[in-house]
PDB file of C-alpha atoms in Angstrom:
ATOM      1  CA  MET A 232     -55.624   6.135  39.677  1.00 53.00           C
ATOM      2  CA  GLU A 233     -55.082   9.325  41.908  1.00 62.00           C
ATOM      3  CA  THR A 234     -53.416  12.030  40.362  1.00 64.00           C
ATOM      4  CA  PHE A 235     -51.164  13.801  43.125  1.00 49.00           C
ATOM      5  CA  ALA A 236     -51.641  17.701  44.303  1.00 50.00           C
ATOM      6  CA  TRP A 237     -49.625  18.881  47.204  1.00 42.00           C
ATOM      7  CA  ASN A 238     -52.486  20.418  49.202  1.00 43.00           C
ATOM      8  CA  PRO A 239     -52.029  20.043  52.979  1.00 45.00           C
ATOM      9  CA  ARG A 240     -54.204  21.197  55.507  1.00 45.00           C
ATOM     10  CA  HIS A 241     -52.870  23.841  58.128  1.00 51.00           C
ATOM     11  CA  ASN A 242     -53.235  25.321  61.550  1.00 53.00           C
ATOM     12  CA  ARG A 243     -51.290  27.252  63.906  1.00 55.00           C
ATOM     13  CA  LEU A 244     -52.217  25.403  67.152  1.00 54.00           C
ATOM     14  CA  PRO A 245     -49.088  23.765  69.235  1.00 61.00           C
ATOM     15  CA  ARG A 246     -47.407  20.811  67.618  1.00 58.00           C
ATOM     16  CA  PRO A 247     -48.993  18.316  69.965  1.00 58.00           C
ATOM     17  CA  PHE A 248     -52.402  19.288  68.627  1.00 53.00           C
ATOM     18  CA  ARG A 249     -51.933  19.572  65.163  1.00 52.00           C
ATOM     19  CA  ASP A 250     -52.469  16.234  64.283  1.00 52.00           C
ATOM     20  CA  ARG A 251     -56.067  16.368  65.830  1.00 53.00           C
ATOM     21  CA  PHE A 252     -57.438  19.423  64.338  1.00 51.00           C
ATOM     22  CA  ILE A 253     -58.203  20.147  60.488  1.00 60.00           C
ATOM     23  CA  GLY A 254     -57.078  23.504  59.459  1.00 57.00           C
ATOM     24  CA  PRO A 255     -57.843  24.967  56.022  1.00 55.00           C
ATOM     25  CA  ARG A 256     -55.988  23.807  52.545  1.00 56.00           C
ATOM     26  CA  THR A 257     -52.856  25.624  51.517  1.00 60.00           C
ATOM     27  CA  ASN A 258     -54.404  25.747  47.777  1.00 62.00           C
ATOM     28  CA  ASN A 259     -51.026  27.281  46.241  1.00 81.00           C
ATOM     29  CA  PHE A 260     -51.921  27.956  43.233  1.00 89.00           C
ATOM     30  CA  GLY A 261     -48.747  26.237  41.400  1.00 85.00           C
ATOM     31  CA  ASP A 262     -49.422  23.199  43.496  1.00 88.00           C
ATOM     32  CA  LEU A 263     -52.815  23.158  42.324  1.00 92.00           C
ATOM     33  CA  LEU A 264     -51.924  22.800  38.375  1.00 94.00           C
ATOM     34  CA  GLY A 265     -51.157  19.172  38.313  1.00 93.00           C
ATOM     35  CA  PRO A 266     -54.956  18.393  38.369  1.00 91.00           C
ATOM     36  CA  LEU A 267     -55.946  20.890  36.244  1.00 94.00           C
ATOM     37  CA  ILE A 268     -53.400  20.172  33.566  1.00 96.00           C
ATOM     38  CA  VAL A 269     -54.317  16.435  33.307  1.00 92.00           C
ATOM     39  CA  GLN A 270     -57.781  17.171  33.184  1.00 91.00           C
ATOM     40  CA  GLY A 271     -57.097  19.586  29.917  1.00 94.00           C
ATOM     41  CA  ILE A 272     -55.040  16.771  28.037  1.00 92.00           C
ATOM     42  CA  CYS A 273     -58.049  14.046  29.077  1.00 89.00           C
ATOM     43  CA  ASP A 274     -60.404  16.557  27.330  1.00 90.00           C
ATOM     44  CA  ARG A 275     -58.333  17.218  24.436  1.00 92.00           C
ATOM     45  CA  GLU A 276     -57.583  13.905  23.748  1.00 90.00           C
ATOM     46  CA  ASP A 277     -61.067  12.506  24.541  1.00 87.00           C
ATOM     47  CA  LEU A 278     -59.673   9.935  27.062  1.00 84.00           C
ATOM     48  CA  GLY A 279     -62.396  10.509  29.729  1.00 70.00           C
ATOM     49  CA  TRP A 280     -61.566  11.393  33.550  1.00 58.00           C
ATOM     50  CA  HIS A 281     -62.022   7.896  34.682  1.00 62.00           C
ATOM     51  CA  ALA A 282     -58.455   6.305  34.923  1.00 57.00           C
ATOM     52  CA  PRO A 283     -57.934   2.130  35.105  1.00 57.00           C
ATOM     53  CA  THR A 284     -57.774   1.220  39.004  1.00 60.00           C
ATOM     54  CA  ARG A 285     -54.035   0.213  38.510  1.00 71.00           C
ATOM     55  CA  PRO A 286     -51.809   0.673  41.663  1.00 76.00           C
ATOM     56  CA  GLY A 287     -49.893   4.207  42.265  1.00 82.00           C
ATOM     57  CA  ARG A 288     -50.788   7.652  41.368  1.00 90.00           C
ATOM     58  CA  LEU A 289     -49.897  10.057  38.557  1.00 93.00           C
ATOM     59  CA  ILE A 290     -47.701  12.833  39.714  1.00 94.00           C
ATOM     60  CA  THR A 291     -46.856  15.859  37.695  1.00 95.00           C
ATOM     61  CA  VAL A 292     -46.391  19.419  38.729  1.00 94.00           C
ATOM     62  CA  GLY A 293     -44.254  20.464  41.561  1.00 92.00           C
ATOM     63  CA  SER A 294     -41.196  19.814  43.817  1.00 92.00           C
ATOM     64  CA  VAL A 295     -43.014  16.519  45.096  1.00 91.00           C
ATOM     65  CA  MET A 296     -40.332  13.792  44.038  1.00 91.00           C
ATOM     66  CA  HIS A 297     -39.999  12.864  47.927  1.00 92.00           C
ATOM     67  CA  VAL A 298     -44.066  11.752  47.913  1.00 90.00           C
ATOM     68  CA  ALA A 299     -43.206   9.192  45.197  1.00 92.00           C
ATOM     69  CA  SER A 300     -43.726   5.392  46.002  1.00 91.00           C
ATOM     70  CA  ASP A 301     -43.605   2.300  44.122  1.00 93.00           C
ATOM     71  CA  ALA A 302     -45.646   1.911  40.861  1.00 89.00           C
ATOM     72  CA  ASP A 303     -46.388   5.631  40.593  1.00 93.00           C
ATOM     73  CA  VAL A 304     -46.142   7.428  37.294  1.00 95.00           C
ATOM     74  CA  ILE A 305     -44.172  10.556  36.897  1.00 96.00           C
ATOM     75  CA  TRP A 306     -44.939  12.927  34.429  1.00 97.00           C
ATOM     76  CA  GLY A 307     -43.071  16.603  34.451  1.00 97.00           C
ATOM     77  CA  SER A 308     -42.208  16.337  38.753  1.00 96.00           C
ATOM     78  CA  GLY A 309     -39.268  17.649  39.992  1.00 96.00           C
ATOM     79  CA  VAL A 310     -36.780  17.371  43.457  1.00 95.00           C
ATOM     80  CA  ASN A 311     -37.322  19.396  46.026  1.00 91.00           C
ATOM     81  CA  PRO A 312     -33.849  20.145  47.542  1.00 86.00           C
ATOM     82  CA  ALA A 313     -34.827  20.841  51.295  1.00 85.00           C
ATOM     83  CA  VAL A 314     -36.040  17.579  51.430  1.00 86.00           C
ATOM     84  CA  ARG A 315     -33.963  14.993  52.922  1.00 86.00           C
ATOM     85  CA  ALA A 316     -32.423  12.301  50.363  1.00 82.00           C
ATOM     86  CA  ALA A 317     -33.283   9.373  52.790  1.00 81.00           C
ATOM     87  CA  ARG A 318     -37.241  10.737  52.585  1.00 84.00           C
ATOM     88  CA  HIS A 319     -36.772   9.363  48.801  1.00 88.00           C
ATOM     89  CA  ARG A 320     -37.894   5.625  49.496  1.00 87.00           C
ATOM     90  CA  PHE A 321     -38.865   4.437  46.441  1.00 92.00           C
ATOM     91  CA  THR A 322     -37.340   1.732  44.241  1.00 93.00           C
ATOM     92  CA  ALA A 323     -39.167   1.586  41.331  1.00 94.00           C
ATOM     93  CA  LEU A 324     -40.902   4.346  39.425  1.00 95.00           C
ATOM     94  CA  ASP A 325     -42.527   4.689  36.230  1.00 96.00           C
ATOM     95  CA  VAL A 326     -41.031   7.757  34.867  1.00 98.00           C
ATOM     96  CA  ARG A 327     -42.373   9.476  31.670  1.00 98.00           C
ATOM     97  CA  ALA A 328     -40.863  13.201  31.992  1.00 98.00           C
ATOM     98  CA  VAL A 329     -39.115  14.992  34.674  1.00 98.00           C
ATOM     99  CA  ARG A 330     -39.045  18.706  35.280  1.00 98.00           C
ATOM    100  CA  GLY A 331     -35.072  19.316  34.571  1.00 98.00           C
ATOM    101  CA  PRO A 332     -32.057  17.451  34.112  1.00 98.00           C
ATOM    102  CA  ARG A 333     -31.070  18.034  37.749  1.00 98.00           C
ATOM    103  CA  THR A 334     -34.235  15.957  38.440  1.00 97.00           C
ATOM    104  CA  HIS A 335     -33.172  13.289  35.968  1.00 98.00           C
ATOM    105  CA  ALA A 336     -29.888  13.075  37.612  1.00 98.00           C
ATOM    106  CA  PHE A 337     -30.955  12.716  40.992  1.00 95.00           C
ATOM    107  CA  LEU A 338     -33.047   9.369  40.053  1.00 96.00           C
ATOM    108  CA  ALA A 339     -30.735   8.029  37.723  1.00 97.00           C
ATOM    109  CA  ASP A 340     -28.607   8.190  40.584  1.00 95.00           C
ATOM    110  CA  ARG A 341     -31.104   5.985  42.159  1.00 93.00           C
ATOM    111  CA  GLY A 342     -30.955   3.552  39.693  1.00 95.00           C
ATOM    112  CA  GLN A 343     -34.320   4.577  38.224  1.00 96.00           C
ATOM    113  CA  ASP A 344     -34.753   4.590  34.329  1.00 97.00           C
ATOM    114  CA  VAL A 345     -35.341   8.278  33.126  1.00 98.00           C
ATOM    115  CA  PRO A 346     -35.776   9.586  29.618  1.00 98.00           C
ATOM    116  CA  ALA A 347     -34.231  12.719  28.957  1.00 97.00           C
ATOM    117  CA  VAL A 348     -37.829  14.534  28.375  1.00 98.00           C
ATOM    118  CA  TYR A 349     -38.015  17.639  30.231  1.00 98.00           C
ATOM    119  CA  GLY A 350     -40.068  20.060  30.692  1.00 98.00           C
ATOM    120  CA  ASP A 351     -42.552  21.577  33.735  1.00 98.00           C
ATOM    121  CA  PRO A 352     -46.167  20.603  32.285  1.00 97.00           C
ATOM    122  CA  ALA A 353     -47.580  24.279  33.469  1.00 97.00           C
ATOM    123  CA  LEU A 354     -45.769  25.186  30.116  1.00 98.00           C
ATOM    124  CA  LEU A 355     -48.378  23.510  28.269  1.00 98.00           C
ATOM    125  CA  LEU A 356     -51.466  25.390  29.654  1.00 97.00           C
ATOM    126  CA  PRO A 357     -51.725  28.100  26.809  1.00 97.00           C
ATOM    127  CA  ASP A 358     -52.427  25.080  24.505  1.00 96.00           C
ATOM    128  CA  LEU A 359     -54.923  23.093  26.985  1.00 96.00           C
ATOM    129  CA  PHE A 360     -56.842  26.006  27.760  1.00 97.00           C
ATOM    130  CA  PRO A 361     -56.969  28.723  25.000  1.00 97.00           C
ATOM    131  CA  VAL A 362     -58.713  30.989  27.362  1.00 98.00           C
ATOM    132  CA  LEU A 363     -55.320  31.924  28.589  1.00 98.00           C
ATOM    133  CA  ALA A 364     -54.087  33.369  25.362  1.00 96.00           C
ATOM    134  CA  ARG A 365     -57.158  35.161  25.041  1.00 98.00           C
ATOM    135  CA  TRP A 366     -57.241  36.799  28.322  1.00 98.00           C
ATOM    136  CA  SER A 367     -53.220  37.922  27.599  1.00 98.00           C
ATOM    137  CA  VAL A 368     -54.138  39.845  24.417  1.00 98.00           C
ATOM    138  CA  THR A 369     -55.531  42.460  26.703  1.00 97.00           C
ATOM    139  CA  LYS A 370     -53.395  43.857  29.282  1.00 98.00           C
ATOM    140  CA  THR A 371     -54.694  45.295  32.546  1.00 98.00           C
ATOM    141  CA  HIS A 372     -51.597  45.191  34.537  1.00 98.00           C
ATOM    142  CA  ALA A 373     -48.283  46.528  33.828  1.00 98.00           C
ATOM    143  CA  LEU A 374     -46.196  44.480  36.411  1.00 98.00           C
ATOM    144  CA  THR A 375     -47.528  41.533  38.464  1.00 98.00           C
ATOM    145  CA  VAL A 376     -45.427  40.524  41.778  1.00 98.00           C
ATOM    146  CA  VAL A 377     -46.023  36.604  42.219  1.00 97.00           C
ATOM    147  CA  PRO A 378     -44.482  35.505  45.671  1.00 95.00           C
ATOM    148  CA  ASN A 379     -43.556  31.746  46.307  1.00 91.00           C
ATOM    149  CA  LEU A 380     -45.900  30.979  49.145  1.00 86.00           C
ATOM    150  CA  HIS A 381     -43.038  31.498  51.856  1.00 89.00           C
ATOM    151  CA  ASP A 382     -42.135  34.923  50.520  1.00 91.00           C
ATOM    152  CA  TRP A 383     -45.894  36.341  50.790  1.00 88.00           C
ATOM    153  CA  ASP A 384     -45.562  37.900  54.308  1.00 91.00           C
ATOM    154  CA  ARG A 385     -42.342  39.731  53.218  1.00 94.00           C
ATOM    155  CA  LEU A 386     -44.211  40.957  49.848  1.00 94.00           C
ATOM    156  CA  LYS A 387     -47.606  41.311  50.398  1.00 93.00           C
ATOM    157  CA  GLY A 388     -47.213  44.688  50.855  1.00 93.00           C
ATOM    158  CA  HIS A 389     -46.620  45.577  47.363  1.00 96.00           C
ATOM    159  CA  PRO A 390     -49.289  47.481  45.365  1.00 96.00           C
ATOM    160  CA  ARG A 391     -48.895  44.629  42.539  1.00 96.00           C
ATOM    161  CA  ALA A 392     -48.605  41.703  44.618  1.00 96.00           C
ATOM    162  CA  VAL A 393     -50.801  38.714  44.267  1.00 96.00           C
ATOM    163  CA  SER A 394     -51.078  36.077  46.340  1.00 94.00           C
ATOM    164  CA  PRO A 395     -50.755  32.623  45.544  1.00 92.00           C
ATOM    165  CA  ARG A 396     -53.433  31.476  47.745  1.00 91.00           C
ATOM    166  CA  SER A 397     -55.953  33.466  46.028  1.00 90.00           C
ATOM    167  CA  GLY A 398     -57.313  31.107  43.695  1.00 90.00           C
ATOM    168  CA  LEU A 399     -56.202  29.238  40.995  1.00 94.00           C
ATOM    169  CA  TRP A 400     -58.003  31.088  38.012  1.00 96.00           C
ATOM    170  CA  HIS A 401     -58.105  34.430  39.749  1.00 96.00           C
ATOM    171  CA  VAL A 402     -53.787  34.096  39.720  1.00 96.00           C
ATOM    172  CA  LEU A 403     -53.640  32.574  36.329  1.00 97.00           C
ATOM    173  CA  ARG A 404     -55.705  35.407  34.774  1.00 98.00           C
ATOM    174  CA  THR A 405     -53.474  38.170  36.467  1.00 98.00           C
ATOM    175  CA  ILE A 406     -50.566  36.676  35.198  1.00 98.00           C
ATOM    176  CA  ALA A 407     -51.914  36.489  31.673  1.00 98.00           C
ATOM    177  CA  GLN A 408     -52.925  40.288  31.729  1.00 99.00           C
ATOM    178  CA  SER A 409     -49.774  41.577  33.135  1.00 98.00           C
ATOM    179  CA  GLU A 410     -47.092  43.079  30.746  1.00 98.00           C
ATOM    180  CA  ARG A 411     -44.364  42.019  33.088  1.00 98.00           C
ATOM    181  CA  VAL A 412     -44.267  39.645  36.317  1.00 98.00           C
ATOM    182  CA  ILE A 413     -41.614  39.294  38.594  1.00 98.00           C
ATOM    183  CA  ALA A 414     -42.026  36.342  40.796  1.00 96.00           C
ATOM    184  CA  SER A 415     -39.971  33.963  43.433  1.00 95.00           C
ATOM    185  CA  SER A 416     -43.176  31.529  42.609  1.00 95.00           C
ATOM    186  CA  LEU A 417     -41.802  29.314  40.355  1.00 96.00           C
ATOM    187  CA  HIS A 418     -44.899  28.948  38.560  1.00 95.00           C
ATOM    188  CA  GLY A 419     -45.494  32.288  38.346  1.00 97.00           C
ATOM    189  CA  VAL A 420     -42.199  32.319  36.052  1.00 97.00           C
ATOM    190  CA  VAL A 421     -43.680  29.085  34.108  1.00 98.00           C
ATOM    191  CA  VAL A 422     -47.137  30.819  33.393  1.00 98.00           C
ATOM    192  CA  ALA A 423     -45.856  33.998  32.598  1.00 98.00           C
ATOM    193  CA  GLU A 424     -43.229  32.224  30.027  1.00 98.00           C
ATOM    194  CA  ALA A 425     -45.920  30.090  28.795  1.00 98.00           C
ATOM    195  CA  LEU A 426     -47.578  32.968  27.581  1.00 98.00           C
ATOM    196  CA  GLY A 427     -44.891  34.840  26.219  1.00 98.00           C
ATOM    197  CA  ILE A 428     -44.568  37.186  29.223  1.00 98.00           C
ATOM    198  CA  GLN A 429     -41.577  39.047  30.455  1.00 97.00           C
ATOM    199  CA  ALA A 430     -40.730  37.432  33.560  1.00 97.00           C
ATOM    200  CA  THR A 431     -37.797  38.349  36.337  1.00 97.00           C
ATOM    201  CA  LEU A 432     -36.598  35.762  38.680  1.00 96.00           C
ATOM    202  CA  LEU A 433     -36.984  37.359  42.155  1.00 96.00           C
ATOM    203  CA  GLY A 434     -34.843  35.699  45.222  1.00 94.00           C
ATOM    204  CA  GLY A 435     -36.744  34.579  48.164  1.00 90.00           C
ATOM    205  CA  HIS A 436     -37.059  31.822  50.479  1.00 85.00           C
ATOM    206  CA  GLU A 437     -36.212  28.904  48.290  1.00 85.00           C
ATOM    207  CA  LYS A 438     -33.101  27.410  47.351  1.00 90.00           C
ATOM    208  CA  PRO A 439     -32.249  27.839  43.593  1.00 95.00           C
ATOM    209  CA  PHE A 440     -32.517  23.751  42.577  1.00 96.00           C
ATOM    210  CA  LYS A 441     -35.863  23.972  41.416  1.00 95.00           C
ATOM    211  CA  TYR A 442     -35.496  27.367  39.477  1.00 97.00           C
ATOM    212  CA  GLN A 443     -32.029  25.943  38.068  1.00 98.00           C
ATOM    213  CA  ASP A 444     -33.781  22.476  36.960  1.00 98.00           C
ATOM    214  CA  TYR A 445     -36.706  24.306  35.142  1.00 98.00           C
ATOM    215  CA  TYR A 446     -34.624  26.711  33.160  1.00 98.00           C
ATOM    216  CA  GLU A 447     -31.931  24.137  32.234  1.00 98.00           C
ATOM    217  CA  GLY A 448     -35.012  21.812  31.547  1.00 98.00           C
ATOM    218  CA  THR A 449     -35.916  24.433  28.587  1.00 98.00           C
ATOM    219  CA  GLY A 450     -32.283  24.774  27.480  1.00 97.00           C
ATOM    220  CA  ARG A 451     -31.284  27.796  29.348  1.00 97.00           C
ATOM    221  CA  PRO A 452     -29.073  28.334  32.365  1.00 97.00           C
ATOM    222  CA  MET A 453     -31.044  30.232  35.429  1.00 97.00           C
ATOM    223  CA  PRO A 454     -30.621  34.243  34.893  1.00 95.00           C
ATOM    224  CA  THR A 455     -28.956  35.837  38.172  1.00 95.00           C
ATOM    225  CA  LEU A 456     -31.754  36.087  41.092  1.00 95.00           C
ATOM    226  CA  ALA A 457     -32.688  39.199  41.597  1.00 96.00           C
ATOM    227  CA  ALA A 458     -32.455  40.397  45.322  1.00 96.00           C
ATOM    228  CA  THR A 459     -35.491  42.907  45.440  1.00 96.00           C
ATOM    229  CA  ILE A 460     -38.338  44.176  43.322  1.00 97.00           C
ATOM    230  CA  ASP A 461     -36.502  47.383  42.325  1.00 97.00           C
ATOM    231  CA  GLU A 462     -33.121  45.399  41.215  1.00 97.00           C
ATOM    232  CA  ALA A 463     -35.872  43.221  38.922  1.00 97.00           C
ATOM    233  CA  LEU A 464     -37.163  46.366  37.600  1.00 97.00           C
ATOM    234  CA  ARG A 465     -33.996  47.862  36.731  1.00 96.00           C
ATOM    235  CA  ARG A 466     -33.163  45.026  34.379  1.00 93.00           C
ATOM    236  CA  PRO A 467     -33.876  44.663  31.222  1.00 89.00           C
ATOM    237  CA  ALA A 468     -37.314  42.970  30.223  1.00 83.00           C
ATOM    238  CA  GLU A 469     -36.844  40.472  27.805  1.00 85.00           C
ATOM    239  CA  THR A 470     -39.311  38.053  25.853  1.00 91.00           C
ATOM    240  CA  PRO A 471     -38.939  34.500  27.025  1.00 96.00           C
ATOM    241  CA  ASP A 472     -36.826  32.383  24.739  1.00 96.00           C
ATOM    242  CA  LEU A 473     -38.285  28.789  24.980  1.00 97.00           C
ATOM    243  CA  SER A 474     -37.141  27.916  21.424  1.00 95.00           C
ATOM    244  CA  GLY A 475     -34.461  25.081  22.751  1.00 94.00           C
ATOM    245  CA  TRP A 476     -37.089  23.109  24.517  1.00 96.00           C
ATOM    246  CA  ASN A 477     -39.365  20.828  23.237  1.00 94.00           C
ATOM    247  CA  GLY A 478     -42.951  21.181  24.068  1.00 95.00           C
ATOM    248  CA  ASP A 479     -44.314  18.001  21.767  1.00 96.00           C
ATOM    249  CA  ALA A 480     -41.996  15.894  23.520  1.00 97.00           C
ATOM    250  CA  LEU A 481     -43.287  16.551  27.128  1.00 98.00           C
ATOM    251  CA  TYR A 482     -46.921  16.497  25.617  1.00 97.00           C
ATOM    252  CA  ARG A 483     -46.183  12.720  23.627  1.00 96.00           C
ATOM    253  CA  ALA A 484     -44.690  11.450  27.081  1.00 97.00           C
ATOM    254  CA  PHE A 485     -48.048  11.947  28.979  1.00 95.00           C
ATOM    255  CA  PRO A 486     -48.898   8.772  29.733  1.00 93.00           C
ATOM    256  CA  THR A 487     -52.110   8.082  27.864  1.00 90.00           C
ATOM    257  CA  ASP A 488     -51.946   4.326  28.354  1.00 88.00           C
ATOM    258  CA  LEU A 489     -53.014   4.957  31.981  1.00 87.00           C
ATOM    259  CA  TRP A 490     -56.162   5.564  30.710  1.00 82.00           C
ATOM    260  CA  ASP A 491     -59.151   2.866  29.789  1.00 65.00           C
ATOM    261  CA  GLY A 492     -59.526   2.631  26.184  1.00 55.00           C
ATOM    262  CA  ALA A 493     -56.497   4.365  25.484  1.00 53.00           C
ATOM    263  CA  ALA A 494     -54.049   2.232  23.782  1.00 49.00           C
ATOM    264  CA  SER A 495     -50.369   2.014  24.620  1.00 44.00           C
ATOM    265  CA  GLY A 496     -47.760   4.503  23.262  1.00 46.00           C
ATOM    266  CA  ARG A 497     -51.081   6.476  21.564  1.00 50.00           C
ATOM    267  CA  SER A 498     -49.496   8.850  19.505  1.00 54.00           C
ATOM    268  CA  LEU A 499     -51.009  12.518  20.638  1.00 61.00           C
ATOM    269  CA  ALA A 500     -51.701  14.989  18.445  1.00 58.00           C
ATOM    270  CA  PRO A 501     -48.677  18.053  18.533  1.00 62.00           C
ATOM    271  CA  ILE A 502     -49.253  20.599  20.993  1.00 65.00           C
ATOM    272  CA  GLY A 503     -50.768  23.744  19.164  1.00 57.00           C
ATOM    273  CA  THR A 504     -52.755  21.840  16.416  1.00 48.00           C
ATOM    274  CA  ALA A 505     -56.289  21.406  18.411  1.00 44.00           C
TER     275      ALA A 505
END
């Protein structure tokens, strides 16, 4: 079974030629987190990395519900509001958890059986990869700006901006070693909050749906978007409050039954106990 990650190739050739030439991968760090997190859980739970050959894919981190097909397993994914509803062609998904209540409602309206288990799987990163918490002890950046992929050209001139395409572990370490994060990248915010780092949401290219979905999935309303970095800096920096979110529920919803040798409904150890 494939663990899906959105990572298309792209080029700048005229449209008639785009399908004939292969360009570089996008390598947006947030979209690469899904397979990393799945690997972390497999290692933690001694599941092995070889899943059974059952139909479908495991779809995790990202606003990628439109790529889902029947028999796919959904764990922590979200809806992309920029994608037309008609492109969601599934009729029978195996949903274990979703990013937040807005994705829950979208799927339920389409006849899917959706448990009320919420959260972006990237919130589990510090439990799965303790090196992130160790890095976070030593702060080397007073501020890091993490633009959404589509906001990079607008924000790349800021001296504290890190490209979301500059390498997955480079971005993770930069965030971990920051005292404060300002981000239009959803996963810039999610990773910072997972590590207890003050994070301010910056307005940008994306519609607010996915941010609302994430915050509401952790028991909070979405804060008002800052229009500029200067405005974000003027706001009081607050430590993220994730007390309204049940991380164990998301972790236990991970589909261990997809792995050879794992009993269906296997009880996972609570996060933070490994």
